[in-house]
Amino acid sequence: MTEARRTQVLVIGGGQAGLAAGYYLRRAGLDFAILDGATAPGGAWQHYWDSLRLFSPAGYSALPGRPMPQQAGQAYPDATHVVSYLAEYEKRYELPVHRPAWAERVDRTEGGLFTRTSLGDWHSDALILATGNWERPFVPAAPGRREFTGRQLHTYGYRSAAGFAGQRVVVVGGGNSGAQIAADLHRVATVRWVTQRTARFLPDDIDGRALFEIATRRVQDDGPRISDLGDIVATAPVRAARAAGLTAHPMFARLTATGPAWSDGTTWPADAVIWCTGFRPHLVPTGLRRTRGRIPVDGTRAVEDGRIHLLGYGDWTGPASATLIGVGRTARTAVEQIRALAT
Ligand code: FAD
């Protein structure tokens, strides 16, 4: 067996959260490495659909240290722009990203943390988990799901409306992905958008900028939670589709061979069902997961093992931590705490 490579801090995941951690680790002068399972930079942004636009203008979508440049002709940049920004970011700060390097599990011992990876073993004093949610799409166990003979896919597999022109498509989900994909398809297909509870749009003037300010007030424990205000950012394409007649309908009771059926007997023949039903945290096994597949945290630090921090998984790892502009705040605190351990 080859000897484990040694580093003070190992970051698992080279998306926006892993890079923000890298920025602060570099500034703190700690020895570190970032392992990323993907073959190219950009994290989840490499996989998003063509029409996706950021919730915020470029000026409000930056990782620490480096403003995101404007994208020509787009007030709200697309995903390819974010991928280029992240690729440039890791070069600019010379972040030691090893790619592709897939972490399989972490063994926690008193003598350190041993991460088993596709590039061999790594031994570190501290660990930052920044593996995102993208690798674990979630589809609910809807009755009749296997009976439906049309096409079914998850947000994970959706790239554009191109293959759906003229079709009848059911879009399931009352979050941003559901609203954005329904809006995208609404231009070329007949869409039946269904949501578990009434679709709740945020006020039209609330974009990622305002969301970040709300999240910042939450850090000070002052003001409403974003979820109190609504679930869906009314981006320009979503507003346009809404004006053109896109509305949300109640969730169906079951799927049949030909499409959804509601409990009052209504049916809607469909060619395809797209499940925009979210993701679950994709966590490398550490033996720390407890209820709902999550690791209990105090801020970003794992309650049961203070050497391990979690970044970017959602509000449970810090308000706005799953956004470009918000993840830096949690990354900075995590690195400060790791540095304190090292001294
Ligand atoms: P990812 O980007 O998923 O990166 C994780 C990386 O870790 C990947 O490269 C993956 O390959 C790697 N990895 C995973 N498992 C392992 C392993 N075991 N070993 C090694 N590597 C591993 N955010 C904004 O800031 N602004 C927006 O406007 C915005 N709009 C959005 C719109 C939609 C519809 C969606 C779905 C998301 C949006 N987001 C937005 C959120 C944002 O895209 C994600 O929260 C963000 O990409 C998560 O970053 P991350 O670094 O945590 O994870």
PDB file of N, CA and C in Angstrom, residues 19-20 44 72 76 101 123 126 136 181 213 235 263 298 305 338 342:
ATOM      1  N   LEU A  19     -13.524  26.411  -3.573  1.00  0.00           N
ATOM      2  CA  LEU A  19     -12.589  27.475  -3.991  1.00  0.00           C
ATOM      3  C   LEU A  19     -12.581  28.617  -2.973  1.00  0.00           C
ATOM      4  N   ALA A  20     -13.754  28.950  -2.437  1.00  0.00           N
ATOM      5  CA  ALA A  20     -13.798  30.011  -1.414  1.00  0.00           C
ATOM      6  C   ALA A  20     -12.978  29.582  -0.198  1.00  0.00           C
ATOM      7  N   ALA A  44     -21.110  22.436 -10.067  1.00  0.00           N
ATOM      8  CA  ALA A  44     -22.440  22.142 -10.622  1.00  0.00           C
ATOM      9  C   ALA A  44     -22.781  23.042 -11.805  1.00  0.00           C
ATOM     10  N   ALA A  72     -21.007  40.062 -21.487  1.00  0.00           N
ATOM     11  CA  ALA A  72     -21.456  40.964 -22.552  1.00  0.00           C
ATOM     12  C   ALA A  72     -22.940  40.733 -22.852  1.00  0.00           C
ATOM     13  N   TYR A  76     -27.840  39.565 -16.086  1.00  0.00           N
ATOM     14  CA  TYR A  76     -27.785  38.396 -15.202  1.00  0.00           C
ATOM     15  C   TYR A  76     -27.056  37.284 -15.970  1.00  0.00           C
ATOM     16  N   ALA A 101     -10.286  13.718  -8.804  1.00  0.00           N
ATOM     17  CA  ALA A 101      -9.892  12.964  -7.606  1.00  0.00           C
ATOM     18  C   ALA A 101     -11.162  12.763  -6.787  1.00  0.00           C
ATOM     19  N   HIS A 123      -3.755  12.154   4.344  1.00  0.00           N
ATOM     20  CA  HIS A 123      -3.794  12.287   5.797  1.00  0.00           C
ATOM     21  C   HIS A 123      -3.818  13.777   6.106  1.00  0.00           C
ATOM     22  N   ALA A 126      -7.288  18.551   9.405  1.00  0.00           N
ATOM     23  CA  ALA A 126      -8.646  19.094   9.312  1.00  0.00           C
ATOM     24  C   ALA A 126      -9.187  18.822   7.913  1.00  0.00           C
ATOM     25  N   ARG A 136     -26.660  14.123  -6.002  1.00  0.00           N
ATOM     26  CA  ARG A 136     -27.743  13.315  -5.395  1.00  0.00           C
ATOM     27  C   ARG A 136     -29.125  13.861  -5.714  1.00  0.00           C
ATOM     28  N   ILE A 181     -37.614  25.917 -15.328  1.00  0.00           N
ATOM     29  CA  ILE A 181     -37.730  24.924 -16.404  1.00  0.00           C
ATOM     30  C   ILE A 181     -39.133  24.987 -17.031  1.00  0.00           C
ATOM     31  N   GLU A 213     -28.998  40.373   1.209  1.00  0.00           N
ATOM     32  CA  GLU A 213     -29.174  41.334   2.311  1.00  0.00           C
ATOM     33  C   GLU A 213     -30.083  40.748   3.395  1.00  0.00           C
ATOM     34  N   THR A 235     -37.439  35.667 -11.851  1.00  0.00           N
ATOM     35  CA  THR A 235     -36.462  36.126 -12.853  1.00  0.00           C
ATOM     36  C   THR A 235     -37.228  36.603 -14.103  1.00  0.00           C
ATOM     37  N   SER A 263     -57.112  13.272  -7.868  1.00  0.00           N
ATOM     38  CA  SER A 263     -58.088  12.456  -7.120  1.00  0.00           C
ATOM     39  C   SER A 263     -59.534  12.746  -7.523  1.00  0.00           C
ATOM     40  N   ASP A 298     -22.428  23.066  14.205  1.00  0.00           N
ATOM     41  CA  ASP A 298     -22.510  24.306  14.973  1.00  0.00           C
ATOM     42  C   ASP A 298     -21.835  25.335  14.065  1.00  0.00           C
ATOM     43  N   ASP A 305     -17.167  16.187  15.672  1.00  0.00           N
ATOM     44  CA  ASP A 305     -15.726  16.165  15.359  1.00  0.00           C
ATOM     45  C   ASP A 305     -15.337  17.537  14.819  1.00  0.00           C
ATOM     46  N   ILE A 338     -10.327  26.585  11.897  1.00  0.00           N
ATOM     47  CA  ILE A 338      -9.325  25.550  11.622  1.00  0.00           C
ATOM     48  C   ILE A 338      -7.939  26.073  12.016  1.00  0.00           C
ATOM     49  N   ALA A 342      -4.989  24.725  14.738  1.00  0.00           N
ATOM     50  CA  ALA A 342      -3.601  24.423  14.351  1.00  0.00           C
ATOM     51  C   ALA A 342      -2.597  25.123  15.267  1.00  0.00           C
TER      52      ALA A 342
END
